[in-house]
XYZ file of C-alpha atoms in Angstrom:
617
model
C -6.904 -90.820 13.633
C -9.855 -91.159 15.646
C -8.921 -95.597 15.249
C -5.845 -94.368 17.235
C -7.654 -92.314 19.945
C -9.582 -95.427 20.587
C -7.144 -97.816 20.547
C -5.220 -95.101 22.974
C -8.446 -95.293 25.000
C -8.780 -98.765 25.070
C -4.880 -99.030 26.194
C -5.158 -96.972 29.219
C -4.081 -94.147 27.594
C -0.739 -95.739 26.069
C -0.185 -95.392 22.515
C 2.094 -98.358 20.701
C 4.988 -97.420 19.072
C 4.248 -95.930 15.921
C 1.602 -94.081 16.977
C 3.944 -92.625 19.569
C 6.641 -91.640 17.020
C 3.812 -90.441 14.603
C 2.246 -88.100 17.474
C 5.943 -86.855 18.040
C 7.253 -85.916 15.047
C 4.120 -82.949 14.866
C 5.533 -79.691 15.082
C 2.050 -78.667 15.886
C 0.978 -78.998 19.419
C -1.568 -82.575 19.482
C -4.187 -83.470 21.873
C -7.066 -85.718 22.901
C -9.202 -84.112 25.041
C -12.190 -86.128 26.514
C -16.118 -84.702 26.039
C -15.572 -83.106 29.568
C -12.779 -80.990 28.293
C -10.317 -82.935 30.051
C -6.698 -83.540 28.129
C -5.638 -87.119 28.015
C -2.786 -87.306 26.171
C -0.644 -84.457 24.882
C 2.437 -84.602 22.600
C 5.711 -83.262 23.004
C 5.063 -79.691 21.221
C 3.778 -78.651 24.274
C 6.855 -78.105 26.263
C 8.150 -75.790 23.078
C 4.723 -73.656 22.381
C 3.567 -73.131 26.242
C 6.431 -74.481 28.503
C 4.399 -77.062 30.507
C 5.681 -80.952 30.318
C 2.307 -82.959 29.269
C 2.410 -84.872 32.641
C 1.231 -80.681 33.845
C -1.979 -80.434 31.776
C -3.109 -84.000 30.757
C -5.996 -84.356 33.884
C -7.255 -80.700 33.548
C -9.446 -78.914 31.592
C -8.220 -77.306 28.539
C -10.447 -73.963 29.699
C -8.191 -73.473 32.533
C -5.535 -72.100 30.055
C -7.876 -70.384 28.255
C -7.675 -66.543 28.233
C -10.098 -65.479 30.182
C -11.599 -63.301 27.752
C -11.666 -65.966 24.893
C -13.522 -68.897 27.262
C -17.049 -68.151 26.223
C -16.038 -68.095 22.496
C -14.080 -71.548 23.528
C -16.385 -73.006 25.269
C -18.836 -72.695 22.377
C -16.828 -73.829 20.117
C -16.399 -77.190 21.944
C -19.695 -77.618 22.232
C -20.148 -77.119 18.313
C -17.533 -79.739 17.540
C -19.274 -82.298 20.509
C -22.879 -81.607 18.184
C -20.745 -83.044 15.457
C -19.290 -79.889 13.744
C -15.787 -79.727 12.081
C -13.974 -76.380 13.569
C -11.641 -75.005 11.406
C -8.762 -72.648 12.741
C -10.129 -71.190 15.793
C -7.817 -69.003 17.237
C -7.545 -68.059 21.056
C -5.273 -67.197 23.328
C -3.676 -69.794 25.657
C -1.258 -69.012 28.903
C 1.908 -69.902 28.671
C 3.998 -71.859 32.298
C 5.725 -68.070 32.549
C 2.170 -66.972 32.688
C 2.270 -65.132 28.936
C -0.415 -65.880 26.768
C 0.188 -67.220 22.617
C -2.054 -67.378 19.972
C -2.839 -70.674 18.799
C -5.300 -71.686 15.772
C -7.075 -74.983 16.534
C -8.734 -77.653 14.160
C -11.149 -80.241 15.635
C -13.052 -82.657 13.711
C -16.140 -84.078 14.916
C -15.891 -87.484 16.801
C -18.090 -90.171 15.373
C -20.530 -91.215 17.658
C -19.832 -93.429 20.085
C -16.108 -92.133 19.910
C -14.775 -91.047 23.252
C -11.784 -88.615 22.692
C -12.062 -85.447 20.641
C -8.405 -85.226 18.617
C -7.102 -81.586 18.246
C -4.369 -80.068 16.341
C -3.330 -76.602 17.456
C -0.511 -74.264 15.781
C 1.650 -71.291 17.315
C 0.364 -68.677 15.194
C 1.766 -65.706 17.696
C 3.862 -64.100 15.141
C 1.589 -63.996 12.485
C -1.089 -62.638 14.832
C 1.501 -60.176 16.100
C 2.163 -59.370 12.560
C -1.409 -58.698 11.764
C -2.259 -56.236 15.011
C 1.102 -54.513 13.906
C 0.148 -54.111 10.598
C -3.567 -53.015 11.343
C -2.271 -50.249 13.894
C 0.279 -49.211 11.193
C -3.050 -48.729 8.788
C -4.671 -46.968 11.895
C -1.837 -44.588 12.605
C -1.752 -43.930 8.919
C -5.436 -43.483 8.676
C -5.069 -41.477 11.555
C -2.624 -38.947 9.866
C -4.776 -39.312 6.627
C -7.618 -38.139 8.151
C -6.011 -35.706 10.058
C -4.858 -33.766 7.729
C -6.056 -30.773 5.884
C -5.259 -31.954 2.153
C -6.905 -34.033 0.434
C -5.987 -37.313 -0.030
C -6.920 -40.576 -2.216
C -5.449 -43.266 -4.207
C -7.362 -44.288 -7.756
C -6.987 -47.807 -9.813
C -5.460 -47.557 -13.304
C -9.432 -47.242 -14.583
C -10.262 -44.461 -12.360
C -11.541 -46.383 -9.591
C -11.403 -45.235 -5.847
C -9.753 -47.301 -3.540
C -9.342 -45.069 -0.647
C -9.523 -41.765 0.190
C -9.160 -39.528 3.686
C -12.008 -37.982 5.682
C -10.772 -34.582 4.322
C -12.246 -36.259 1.056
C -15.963 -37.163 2.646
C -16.281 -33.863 4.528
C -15.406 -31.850 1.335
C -17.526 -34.019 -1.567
C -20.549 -35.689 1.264
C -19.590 -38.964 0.794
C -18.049 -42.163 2.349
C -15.426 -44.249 2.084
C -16.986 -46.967 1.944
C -19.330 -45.218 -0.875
C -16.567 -43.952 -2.574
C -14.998 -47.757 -3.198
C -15.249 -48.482 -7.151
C -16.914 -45.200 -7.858
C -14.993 -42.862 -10.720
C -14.752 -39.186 -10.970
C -17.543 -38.864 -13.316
C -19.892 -40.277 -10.547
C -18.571 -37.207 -8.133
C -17.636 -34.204 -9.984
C -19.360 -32.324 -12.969
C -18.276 -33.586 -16.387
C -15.534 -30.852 -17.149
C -13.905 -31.126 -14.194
C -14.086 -34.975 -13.864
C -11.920 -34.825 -17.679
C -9.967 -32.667 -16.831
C -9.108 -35.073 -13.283
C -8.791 -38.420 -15.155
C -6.579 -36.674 -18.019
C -3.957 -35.868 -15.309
C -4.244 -38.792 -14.045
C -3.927 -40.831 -17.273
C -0.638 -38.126 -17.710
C 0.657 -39.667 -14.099
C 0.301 -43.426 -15.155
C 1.556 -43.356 -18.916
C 4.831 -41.098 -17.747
C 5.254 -42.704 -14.272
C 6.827 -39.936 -13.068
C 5.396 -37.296 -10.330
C 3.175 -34.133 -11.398
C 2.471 -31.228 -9.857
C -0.379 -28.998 -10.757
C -3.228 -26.921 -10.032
C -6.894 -28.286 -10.466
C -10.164 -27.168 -9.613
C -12.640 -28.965 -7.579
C -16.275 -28.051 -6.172
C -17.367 -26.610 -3.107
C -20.756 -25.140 -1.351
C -18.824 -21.689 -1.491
C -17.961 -22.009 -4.678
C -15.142 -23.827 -7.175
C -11.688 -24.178 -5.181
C -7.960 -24.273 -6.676
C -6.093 -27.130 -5.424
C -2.293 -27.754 -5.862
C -2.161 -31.565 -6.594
C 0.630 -33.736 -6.009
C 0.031 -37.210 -7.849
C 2.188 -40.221 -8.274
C 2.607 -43.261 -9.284
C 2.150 -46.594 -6.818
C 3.727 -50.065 -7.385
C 3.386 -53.307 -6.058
C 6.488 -55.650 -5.360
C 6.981 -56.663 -8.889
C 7.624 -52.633 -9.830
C 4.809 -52.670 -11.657
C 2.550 -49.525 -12.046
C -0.890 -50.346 -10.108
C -2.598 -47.167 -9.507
C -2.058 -43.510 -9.096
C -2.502 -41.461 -5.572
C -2.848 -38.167 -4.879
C -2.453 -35.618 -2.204
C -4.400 -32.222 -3.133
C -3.619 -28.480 -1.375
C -6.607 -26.187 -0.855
C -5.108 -22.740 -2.013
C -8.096 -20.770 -2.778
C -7.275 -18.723 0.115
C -3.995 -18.229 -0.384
C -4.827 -17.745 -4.429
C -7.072 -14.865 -3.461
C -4.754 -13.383 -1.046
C -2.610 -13.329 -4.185
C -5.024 -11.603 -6.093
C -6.116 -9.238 -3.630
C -2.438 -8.193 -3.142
C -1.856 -8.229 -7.154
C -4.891 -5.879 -6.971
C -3.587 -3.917 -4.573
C 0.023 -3.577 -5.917
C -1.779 -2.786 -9.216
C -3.919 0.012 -7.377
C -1.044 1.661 -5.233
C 0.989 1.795 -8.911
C -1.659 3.724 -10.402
C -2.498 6.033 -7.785
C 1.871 6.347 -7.191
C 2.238 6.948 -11.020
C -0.978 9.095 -11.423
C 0.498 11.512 -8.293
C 3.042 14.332 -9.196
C 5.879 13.667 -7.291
C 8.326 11.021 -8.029
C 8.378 8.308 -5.311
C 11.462 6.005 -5.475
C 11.464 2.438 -3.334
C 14.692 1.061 -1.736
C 15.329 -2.299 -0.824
C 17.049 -3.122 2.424
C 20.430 -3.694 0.523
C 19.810 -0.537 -1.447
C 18.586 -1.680 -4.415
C 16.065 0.189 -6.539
C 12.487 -1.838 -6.151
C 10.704 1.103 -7.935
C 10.038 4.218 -9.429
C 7.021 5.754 -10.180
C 6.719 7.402 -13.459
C 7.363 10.866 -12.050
C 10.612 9.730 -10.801
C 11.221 8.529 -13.818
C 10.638 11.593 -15.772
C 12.228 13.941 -13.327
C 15.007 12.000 -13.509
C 15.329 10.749 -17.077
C 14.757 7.045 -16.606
C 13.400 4.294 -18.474
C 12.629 1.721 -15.611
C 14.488 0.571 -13.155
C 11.600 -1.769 -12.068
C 12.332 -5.440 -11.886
C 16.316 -5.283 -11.116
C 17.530 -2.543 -13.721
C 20.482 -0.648 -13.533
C 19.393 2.965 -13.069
C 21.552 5.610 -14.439
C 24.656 7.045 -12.902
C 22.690 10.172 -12.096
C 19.969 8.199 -10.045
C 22.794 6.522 -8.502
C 24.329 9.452 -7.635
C 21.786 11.008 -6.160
C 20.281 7.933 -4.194
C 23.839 7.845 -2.718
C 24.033 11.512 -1.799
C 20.999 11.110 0.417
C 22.392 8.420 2.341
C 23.774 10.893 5.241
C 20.309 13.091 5.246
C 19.452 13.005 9.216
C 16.766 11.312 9.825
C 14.390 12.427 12.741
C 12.073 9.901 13.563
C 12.273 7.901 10.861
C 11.832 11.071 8.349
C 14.537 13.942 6.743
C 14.870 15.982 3.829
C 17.171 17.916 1.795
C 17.453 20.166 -1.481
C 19.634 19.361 -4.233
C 20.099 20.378 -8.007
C 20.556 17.626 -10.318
C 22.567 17.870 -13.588
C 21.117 15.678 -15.619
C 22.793 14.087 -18.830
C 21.236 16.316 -21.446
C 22.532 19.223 -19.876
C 19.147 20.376 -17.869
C 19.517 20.602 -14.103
C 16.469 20.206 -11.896
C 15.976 21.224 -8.179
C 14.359 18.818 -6.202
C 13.044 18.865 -2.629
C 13.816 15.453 -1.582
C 12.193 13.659 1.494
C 13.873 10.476 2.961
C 11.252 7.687 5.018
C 12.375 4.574 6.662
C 10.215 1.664 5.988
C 9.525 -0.850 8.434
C 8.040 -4.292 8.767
C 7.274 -6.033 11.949
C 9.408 -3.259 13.378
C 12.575 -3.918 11.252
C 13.888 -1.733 8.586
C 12.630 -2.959 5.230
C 14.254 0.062 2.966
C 13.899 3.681 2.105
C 11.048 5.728 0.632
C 12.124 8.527 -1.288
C 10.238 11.174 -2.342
C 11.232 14.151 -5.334
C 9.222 16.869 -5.734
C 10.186 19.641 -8.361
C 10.637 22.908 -6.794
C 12.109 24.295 -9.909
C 9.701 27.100 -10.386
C 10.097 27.704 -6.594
C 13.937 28.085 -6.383
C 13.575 30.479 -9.885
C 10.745 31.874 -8.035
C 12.264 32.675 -5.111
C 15.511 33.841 -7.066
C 12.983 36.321 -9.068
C 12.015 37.581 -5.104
C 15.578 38.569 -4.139
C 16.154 40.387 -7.326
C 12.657 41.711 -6.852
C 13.503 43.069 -3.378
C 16.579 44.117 -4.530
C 14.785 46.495 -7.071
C 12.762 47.431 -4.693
C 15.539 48.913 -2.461
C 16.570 50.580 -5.728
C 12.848 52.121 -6.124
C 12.712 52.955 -2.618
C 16.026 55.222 -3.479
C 14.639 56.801 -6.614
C 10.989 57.952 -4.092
C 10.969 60.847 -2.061
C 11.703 59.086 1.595
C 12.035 62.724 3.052
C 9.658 65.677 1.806
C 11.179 68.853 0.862
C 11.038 72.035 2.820
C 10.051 74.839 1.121
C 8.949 78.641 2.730
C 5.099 78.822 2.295
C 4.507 75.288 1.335
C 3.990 71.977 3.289
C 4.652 69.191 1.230
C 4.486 65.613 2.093
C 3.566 62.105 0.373
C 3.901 58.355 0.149
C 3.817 55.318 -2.007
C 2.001 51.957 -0.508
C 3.060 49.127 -3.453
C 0.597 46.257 -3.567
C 3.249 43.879 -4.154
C 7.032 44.382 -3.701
C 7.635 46.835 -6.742
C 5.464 49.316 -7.380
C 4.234 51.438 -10.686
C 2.784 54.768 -9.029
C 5.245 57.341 -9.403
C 5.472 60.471 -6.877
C 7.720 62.940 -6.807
C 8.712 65.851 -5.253
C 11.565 67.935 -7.787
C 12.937 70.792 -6.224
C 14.380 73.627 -9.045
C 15.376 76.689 -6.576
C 14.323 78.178 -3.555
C 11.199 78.879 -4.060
C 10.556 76.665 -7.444
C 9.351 73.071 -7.069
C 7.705 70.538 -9.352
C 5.347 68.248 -8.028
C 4.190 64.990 -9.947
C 1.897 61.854 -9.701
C 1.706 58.872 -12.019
C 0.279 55.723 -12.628
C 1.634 53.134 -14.763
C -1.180 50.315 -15.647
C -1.243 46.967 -13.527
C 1.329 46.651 -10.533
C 4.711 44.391 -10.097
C 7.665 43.845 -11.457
C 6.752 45.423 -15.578
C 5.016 48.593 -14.406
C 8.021 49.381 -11.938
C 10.524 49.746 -14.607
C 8.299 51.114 -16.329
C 8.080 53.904 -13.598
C 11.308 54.286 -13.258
C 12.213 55.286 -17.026
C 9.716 57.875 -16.680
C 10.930 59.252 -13.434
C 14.656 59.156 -14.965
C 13.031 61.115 -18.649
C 11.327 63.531 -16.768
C 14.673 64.426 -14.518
C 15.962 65.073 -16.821
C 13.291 66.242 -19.095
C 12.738 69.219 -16.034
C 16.502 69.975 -16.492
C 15.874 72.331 -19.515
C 12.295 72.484 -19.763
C 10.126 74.608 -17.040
C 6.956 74.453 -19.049
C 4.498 71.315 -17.428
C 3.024 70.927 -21.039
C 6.318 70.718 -23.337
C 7.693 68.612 -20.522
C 4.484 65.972 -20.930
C 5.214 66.202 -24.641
C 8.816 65.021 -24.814
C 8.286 62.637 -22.119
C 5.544 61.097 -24.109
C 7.445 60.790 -26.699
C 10.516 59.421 -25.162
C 7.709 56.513 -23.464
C 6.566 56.153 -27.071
C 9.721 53.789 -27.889
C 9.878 52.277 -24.692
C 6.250 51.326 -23.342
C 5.083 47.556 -24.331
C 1.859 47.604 -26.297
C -1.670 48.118 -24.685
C 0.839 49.862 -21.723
C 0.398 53.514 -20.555
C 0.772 55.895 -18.216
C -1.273 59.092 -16.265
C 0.366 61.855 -14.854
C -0.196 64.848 -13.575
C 2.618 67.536 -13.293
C 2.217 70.745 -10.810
C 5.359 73.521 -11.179
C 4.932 76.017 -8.053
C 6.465 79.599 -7.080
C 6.275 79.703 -3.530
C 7.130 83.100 -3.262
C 4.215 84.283 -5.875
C 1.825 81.284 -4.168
C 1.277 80.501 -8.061
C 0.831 76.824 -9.706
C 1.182 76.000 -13.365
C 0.077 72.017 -14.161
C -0.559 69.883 -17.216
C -2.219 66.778 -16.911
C -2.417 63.568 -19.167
C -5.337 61.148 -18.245
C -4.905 62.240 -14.490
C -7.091 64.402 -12.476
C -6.041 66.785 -9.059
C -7.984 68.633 -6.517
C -7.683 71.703 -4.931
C -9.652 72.116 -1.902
C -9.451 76.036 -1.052
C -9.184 77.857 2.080
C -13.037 78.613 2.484
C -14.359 75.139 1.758
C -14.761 74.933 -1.677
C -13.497 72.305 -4.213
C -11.693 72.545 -7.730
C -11.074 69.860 -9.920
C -8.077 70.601 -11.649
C -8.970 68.319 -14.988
C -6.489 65.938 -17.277
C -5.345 68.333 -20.497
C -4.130 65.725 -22.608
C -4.346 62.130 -23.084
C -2.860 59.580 -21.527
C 1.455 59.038 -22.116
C 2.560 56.243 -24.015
C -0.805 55.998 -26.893
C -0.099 58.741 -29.069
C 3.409 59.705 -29.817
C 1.713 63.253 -31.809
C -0.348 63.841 -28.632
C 0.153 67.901 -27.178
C -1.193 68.637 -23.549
C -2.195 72.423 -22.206
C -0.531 74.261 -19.481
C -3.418 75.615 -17.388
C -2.247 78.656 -15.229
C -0.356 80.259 -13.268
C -3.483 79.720 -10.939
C -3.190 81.908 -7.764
C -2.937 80.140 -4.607
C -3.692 81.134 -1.461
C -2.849 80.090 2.477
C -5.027 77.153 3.637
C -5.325 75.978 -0.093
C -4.396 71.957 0.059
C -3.793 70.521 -3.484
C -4.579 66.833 -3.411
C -2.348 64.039 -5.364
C -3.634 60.461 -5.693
C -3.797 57.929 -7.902
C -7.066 55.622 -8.572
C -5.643 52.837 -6.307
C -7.469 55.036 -3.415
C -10.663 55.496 -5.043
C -10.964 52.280 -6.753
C -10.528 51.140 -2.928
C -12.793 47.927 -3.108
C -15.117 46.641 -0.231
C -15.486 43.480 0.950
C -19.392 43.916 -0.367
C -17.746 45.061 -3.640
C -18.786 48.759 -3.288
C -16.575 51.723 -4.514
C -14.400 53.639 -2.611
C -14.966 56.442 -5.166
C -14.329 60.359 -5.059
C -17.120 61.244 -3.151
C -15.463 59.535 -0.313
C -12.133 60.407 -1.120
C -13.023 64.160 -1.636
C -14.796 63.848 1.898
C -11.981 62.200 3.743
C -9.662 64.842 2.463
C -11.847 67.665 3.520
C -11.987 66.299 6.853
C -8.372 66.077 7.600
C -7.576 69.208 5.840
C -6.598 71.199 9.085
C -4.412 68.426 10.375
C -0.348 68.126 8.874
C 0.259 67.360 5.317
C 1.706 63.981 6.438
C -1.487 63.679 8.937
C -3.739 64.184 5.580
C -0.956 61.234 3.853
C -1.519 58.747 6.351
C -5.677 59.691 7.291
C -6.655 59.045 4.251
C -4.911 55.870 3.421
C -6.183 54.520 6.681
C -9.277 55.473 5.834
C -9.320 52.921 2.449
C -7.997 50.370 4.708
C -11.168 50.674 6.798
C -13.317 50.255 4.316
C -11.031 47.652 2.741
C -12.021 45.791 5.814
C -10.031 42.355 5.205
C -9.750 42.731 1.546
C -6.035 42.558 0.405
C -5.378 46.133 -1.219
C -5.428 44.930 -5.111
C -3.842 47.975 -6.631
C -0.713 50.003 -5.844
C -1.550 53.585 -4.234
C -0.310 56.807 -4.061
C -0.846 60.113 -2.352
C 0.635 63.845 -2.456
C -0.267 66.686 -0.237
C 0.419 70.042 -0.178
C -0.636 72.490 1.916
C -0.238 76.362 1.375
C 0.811 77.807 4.427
């Protein structure tokens, strides 16, 4: 070649024939280019790589199509091959006649000495160099959205050797790519973990098909769960030639899962530990739970997890559907027959549910107010005995010539068992009576009133206080529960003789006399209702005289309690009485009581009371 060049020099810069057609029939662009860096000849593969006929460049310097920014690497270059260095493939850019630059790779050999052209052979290698900054800013872009993501990322050889891996990778496990290159998993991770890695992805390359699973990886804070994604890679042939994975930090999300599990655990206990039966509604009215109240009240199983509940359920998840609601909230009372028979009332309370202000169900609450509704049944038939006491009391005292009688009846509850009683027999005959059946309510009252209906009638026939106490006690005998009795004290008067006859069983009277002085007017018998051979003593006639006041209680006045837990007693009681004495009989009734109020103070009055005047005129 370089026997050519010279001859070419020698000819004037012609080339004979052959070596014409032989420099022609290059598809590579060929030059001689003088030590200068001046082209002398140039072959025809110019016009197709850069445009220019050869008459355009042959006289100029090759350096002034250059690239600018390749020149210095050029120029050196030149001067390597002029020092008698081969250059192999040097690739610059060189402008085109339309003023676009290609990429052409140039050989030179060395000239021998003495030799004066250098001979160049330079190849279009645009495309491939195209190609290559196409396919390295494909690898950026992906390295780009490798790194930029939050998983982790990395592709493994068929031996468990790295061959890349993100920057998600070196942040989490401190190292570098570049590190990371034909290391293993036993290098990075603890043994167990680096197993239990290379077993999944043995799994990966002897199935060839995709996994997905969770695996456990290292971290300052502690071990993470990962969900990993790994697959098989191939090369062009379709055969398997390593195994990639992309790996999901769900810790987080894990314990969020946990937490909530917890949470869902803890609001089931405390729901099933409460009373009340709490049912959940889904949006489309399904049943999402039932606490195990709910379940018991209404004779479930479960209808957790998508059961069927039973018709009555049904039914009465329906029959709430119209309850107004205010403000999200309503309630209603219904009585549930339930399959066995049993009905139930329940108090139930309707809640909307909400989430991010849109309705997410219903929230239904039961509570049992059974005992309530039979409760408050047992109050209106209370109160309606009560009326029926009321009746059977005095409400108006009887007048009488020489006698002013008057008395009253405070119940601690709504029925009471003190008994007074005001039985007129003639004009001037009247039978006065106080009792006091133990305890107070609903037993006691009935109690009271069979006695009050014996003794009627009892008085009918029989004017004798003792033989009336008798027969009455017997009658109570075969009525009164066990361990129940009563006290009573029964006065007959003569108004016109101002005389008193009175028998007494367990229950004590006073007569406070015109000049000041007291008489206890003592119990002559035991108490009605223990002892069905029991006989009581008439004491009197006892003469009576104006200003006399005979005094009726019973011991809910002076077993009046404080609210320092002191007495009342019948020092107090005695007292009080004496002090009103001059006022009315009904002024004496209602001083007195007011007086164990007082001393009451706040306390609620524990025992039913009772009190009789009357005053000799």
């Amino acid at each position: 070649m370089y026997g050519i060049s010279q001859r070419h020099a020698q000819a004037g810069g012609e080339f004979n024939p052959q070596e014409a057609r032989f420099f022609e029939l290059s598809i590579d662009l060929l030059c001689l280019i003088d030590h200068e860096g001046i082209v002398r000849h140039l072959n025809s593969a110019v016009e197709r790589i850069l445009g220019y006929c050869p008459v355009e460049i042959i006289g100029r310097s090759f350096l002034d199509y250059v690239h600018q920014e390749d020149r210095r690497r050029a120029l050196l270059e030149f001067g390597q091959i002029k020092s008698g260095q081969d250059s192999r493939a040097f690739e610059c850019r060189v402008r085109r006649k339309d003023d676009l630059y290609v990429w052409l790779s140039c050989s030179c050999t060395a000239p021998p000495d003495g030799e004066p052209l250098i001979f160049a052979v330079c190849r279009d290698v645009t495309r491939r160099k195209e190609a290559e900054e196409a396919h390295r800013a494909a690898e950026h872009r992906l390295q780009q959205i490798l790194d930029n993501t939050s998983a982790v990322i990395y592709v493994k050889q068929l031996d468990g050797r790295y061959l890349l891996v993100n920057r998600r990778f070196e942040l989490l496990f401190n190292v570098t790519r570049e590190q990371v290159l034909s290391m293993t998993d036993e290098d990075l991770f603890p043994k167990e973990m680096a197993e239990a890695f290379r077993a999944n992805d043995q799994r990966v390359a002897e199935t060839g098909e995709v996994l997905t699973l969770e695996e456990v990886a290292p971290h300052p804070d502690g071990a993470h769960t990962y969900v990993s994604v790994k697959f098989p890679l191939r090369d062009a042939s379709g055969h398997l030639c390593a195994v990639a994975g992309i790996s999901t930090d769900i810790t987080q999300r894990a314990r969020a899962e946990e937490t909530l599990a917890a949470t869902k655990s803890r609001l089931e206990m405390i729901l099933n530990a409460i009373s009340d039966g709490v049912i959940g509604i889904g949006p489309t009215g399904e049943i999402a739970f039932l606490n195990t109240a709910a379940e018991q009240l209404l004779d479930e199983d479960s209808c957790a997890h998508g059961a069927s509940p039973n018709p009555d359920t049904r039914n009465l998840i329906d029959s709430l559907q119209d309850v107004e609601l205010e403000n999200g909230r309503g309630s209603r009372q219904i009585e549930l027959q339930r399959g066995d028979g049993s009905s139930i009332h329940l108090q139930c309370t309707v809640q909307s549910a909400l989430k991010q202000g849109q309705f997410a169900g219903t929230v239904i609450t039961l509570q049992d107010v059974s005992a309530q509704h039979e409760r408050r049944i047992l109050e209106l038939d209370m109160q309606s005995a009560q009326i029926v006491q009321r009746t059977l009391l005095p409400n108006q005292p009887p007048q009488m010539t020489g006698l002013e009688i008057a008395g009253a009846v405070y119940p601690a509850s709504l029925l009471c068992g003190d008994y007074l009683d005001f039985i007129r027999h003639s004009e001037d005959e009247i039978s006065t009576v106080i009792a006091d059946v133990t305890g107070h309510g609903f037993g006691p009252a009935m109690q009271m009133v069979d006695a009050r209906s014996y003794l009627r009638a009892i008085l009918e026939s029989e004017s004798c206080p003792a033989a009336a106490l008798q027969r009455l006690n017997q009658y109570l005998m075969r009525d009164l529960v066990e361990g129940s009795f009563t006290t009573m004290f029964l006065a007959r008067w003569n108004a016109t003789q101002r005389q008193l006859t009175y028998a007494a069983g367990g229950h004590e009277a006073w007569l406070l006399q015109h000049d000041g002085t007291l008489q206890s007017l003592q119990t002559t018998g035991l108490v009605l209702g223990v002892d069905a051979d029991a006989s009581f003593q008439r004491v009197g006639p006892l003469k009576i005289n104006c200003g006399d006041v005979l005094l009726l209680v019973t011991d809910g006045v002076f077993e009046t309690m404080s609210a320092g837990r002191e007495l009342y007693g019948w020092p107090r009681t005695l007292t009080a009485a004496q002090a009103l004495r001059h006022k009315s009989a009904a002024e004496i009734v209602d001083g007195l009581y007011q007086e164990t109020r007082d001393f009451a103070g706040n306390q609620h009055q524990a025992d039913d009371v009772a009190i009789g005047i009357v005053k000799v005129l």
